[in-house]
Each structure stands twice: as structure tokens, then as C-alpha cells.
């Protein structure tokens, strides 16, 4: 059974299947655009749009049921591909006509430099190994492309409940900076601890270099 590590900032799973089941358990509904989240998705995507052009290939890492992919398509950025560990989410994306595959973030099924950008919004906290996921995001992003990360900053005890599926708890933005400190990226934008509908989040936009 899944349990917290000693510092209670990361979950230890008995198996990958257990990890997927916990992530699946979070998904109560599947709507194309959740009205509670759409405002924030639009805000985050506007930041991404400053660094990409229409026709660029974008990986939506943790696409859920296609909210961001659909928004990008609506805004004229139709080159998005989604990945998610929950099969039902991928199926919804496909029914809506979006390109999506079942995959975790640590073992991406794409060639090096396949994307002009990676968009990972409120997903990195769910993956088992955030460092490995960031290495993969860098690998599949072309040189000069961008990686856009949004993570919740969680200090409240309520976020220590395993049912939330947050495999890694980010207690500060510095935890993320430490993860990417030696990766071939150049930080273009950092926004620390901004208020959201459900708490606070930090945003990082990086350029792939070298």
C-alpha cells in the first residue's frame, strides 16, 4: 500500500499499477473544459504563447482530458500532443479528436528534439521522479524550444493526503530550481507563489540550450 516517505514530501508506491490507480481515483468527472480551471489554463497558456508560434509542436504533459489541448486548438495552436497515465483521460482526448497517448513523464515515447515546447501544468507534483521527468522534457525539446512548468507550492497538512496523488510535495520554489540546476536550460521567467483558486503556485519557463 502506498505510504509517505520519512520526510512526508514524497509517496512510496508498491507498484506502478498502484500509482496509476491513485492518479485515476482523483478523476471524478471528465469534462472538456472544467469551468473552475479554464480561467487559470487560459492565463498559463497566454504566457506560453509568448514563446511559441502557431504550427509549433507542443507536448502537453499530463493532459488530463484535453482541457489545454482544446484551448490551444481554439486559439490557433493546433500542434499539441497529450500524454497521461490515466487511460480514461487519453480515451476522452481521442474521442474529442485530439492526439494523445498513454505514457508517464519519466519515459517519454518520443525522439530527441521532437517538440518545440513542453507544457506541464500541475503535473510534475504527481510524477514519481520529477528529476527524471525534467530530464525527459529537456530531451524531447529541440534546442531553442521552451519548457513551461507550473507547480503548486504546498505547506498545508491537507496536501499530505495520499488520495490527492501528489507523489512529490513542493514546499518551496527552490525545490524545483534545485532539480533543474544542472540541466541544459536557461530560465526565461519565474513567478513565485502566485495565488490560484485553490492555493498558490509557481511558474517557470525555460529555454532548452546546448
Coordinates of C-alpha atoms in Angstrom, one line a residue, residues 35-161:
X35 CA -15.2 25.9 -15.6
X36 CA -13.2 26.0 -12.3
X37 CA -9.9 25.6 -14.1
X38 CA -10.4 27.2 -17.5
X39 CA -9.6 30.7 -16.4
X40 CA -6.2 29.6 -15.0
X41 CA -5.4 27.5 -18.0
X42 CA -6.0 30.5 -20.3
X43 CA -3.7 32.6 -18.1
X44 CA -0.9 30.0 -18.2
X45 CA -1.3 29.4 -21.9
X46 CA -1.0 33.1 -22.7
X47 CA 2.4 33.0 -21.0
X48 CA 3.4 30.1 -23.2
X49 CA 2.1 31.8 -26.4
X50 CA 4.8 34.5 -25.9
X51 CA 7.4 31.9 -26.6
X52 CA 5.9 29.7 -29.4
X53 CA 4.3 30.3 -32.8
X54 CA 1.3 28.8 -34.4
X55 CA 2.2 25.5 -36.0
X56 CA 4.7 24.6 -33.3
X57 CA 4.5 21.1 -31.9
X58 CA 3.7 21.2 -28.2
X59 CA 3.7 18.4 -25.7
X60 CA 1.0 18.7 -23.0
X61 CA 2.5 16.6 -20.2
X62 CA -0.4 15.4 -18.0
X63 CA -3.1 16.4 -20.5
X64 CA -5.9 15.0 -18.3
X65 CA -8.9 15.0 -20.7
X66 CA -7.7 17.6 -23.1
X67 CA -8.5 21.0 -21.5
X68 CA -5.3 22.7 -22.5
X69 CA -5.1 20.9 -25.9
X70 CA -8.6 22.1 -26.7
X71 CA -7.8 25.6 -25.6
X72 CA -4.7 25.7 -27.7
X73 CA -6.5 24.5 -30.8
X74 CA -9.2 27.1 -30.2
X75 CA -6.5 29.8 -30.0
X76 CA -4.9 28.6 -33.3
X77 CA -2.2 26.4 -31.8
X78 CA -3.2 23.1 -33.2
X79 CA 0.1 21.2 -32.9
X80 CA -0.4 19.9 -29.4
X81 CA 0.1 16.2 -28.4
X82 CA -1.0 15.0 -24.9
X83 CA 0.3 12.3 -22.6
X84 CA -1.4 11.0 -19.5
X85 CA -1.0 7.9 -17.2
X86 CA -4.8 7.5 -16.9
X87 CA -6.2 5.5 -19.8
X88 CA -9.6 7.0 -19.5
X89 CA -8.2 10.5 -19.9
X90 CA -6.4 9.5 -23.1
X91 CA -9.6 7.9 -24.4
X92 CA -11.5 11.2 -23.8
X93 CA -8.9 13.2 -25.7
X94 CA -9.1 10.8 -28.6
X95 CA -12.9 11.0 -28.7
X96 CA -12.6 14.7 -28.9
X97 CA -10.2 14.4 -31.9
X98 CA -7.0 15.3 -30.0
X99 CA -3.7 13.4 -30.4
X100 CA -2.8 11.7 -27.1
X101 CA -1.0 8.7 -25.9
X102 CA -0.8 6.8 -22.6
X103 CA 2.6 7.5 -21.0
X104 CA 4.2 8.7 -17.8
X105 CA 6.5 11.7 -17.9
X106 CA 9.7 9.8 -16.9
X107 CA 9.7 7.5 -20.0
X108 CA 8.5 9.6 -23.0
X109 CA 7.8 7.7 -26.2
X110 CA 9.3 10.4 -28.5
X111 CA 12.6 11.0 -30.3
X112 CA 15.1 13.6 -29.1
X113 CA 14.0 17.2 -30.1
X114 CA 10.5 16.1 -31.1
X115 CA 8.8 19.2 -29.7
X116 CA 9.1 23.0 -29.9
X117 CA 7.7 23.3 -26.4
X118 CA 6.6 21.2 -23.4
X119 CA 3.7 22.5 -21.3
X120 CA 3.4 20.8 -17.9
X121 CA 0.8 22.4 -15.7
X122 CA 0.1 21.0 -12.2
X123 CA 1.5 17.6 -13.2
X124 CA 5.1 17.5 -12.0
X125 CA 3.9 17.0 -8.4
X126 CA 2.1 13.9 -9.5
X127 CA 5.1 12.1 -11.1
X128 CA 7.2 9.6 -9.1
X129 CA 10.5 11.1 -10.1
X130 CA 10.4 14.8 -11.0
X131 CA 14.1 15.0 -11.8
X132 CA 13.8 12.1 -14.3
X133 CA 10.7 13.8 -15.8
X134 CA 12.6 17.1 -16.3
X135 CA 15.4 15.2 -18.0
X136 CA 12.9 13.7 -20.4
X137 CA 11.3 17.1 -21.1
X138 CA 14.7 18.5 -21.9
X139 CA 15.5 15.5 -24.2
X140 CA 12.3 15.8 -26.3
X141 CA 12.5 19.6 -26.6
X142 CA 14.5 20.9 -29.5
X143 CA 17.4 23.3 -28.9
X144 CA 15.9 26.8 -28.5
X145 CA 12.5 25.4 -27.6
X146 CA 10.8 26.1 -24.3
X147 CA 9.7 24.1 -21.2
X148 CA 6.8 25.6 -19.2
X149 CA 6.2 24.2 -15.7
X150 CA 3.6 25.2 -13.2
X151 CA 3.7 23.5 -9.7
X152 CA 1.6 24.1 -6.6
X153 CA 3.6 25.2 -3.5
X154 CA 2.1 23.2 -0.6
X155 CA 2.7 23.8 3.0
X156 CA -0.7 22.8 4.4
X157 CA -1.1 19.4 6.1
X158 CA -4.1 18.7 3.8
X159 CA -1.8 18.2 0.9
X160 CA -0.1 15.3 2.7
X161 CA -3.1 13.0 2.0

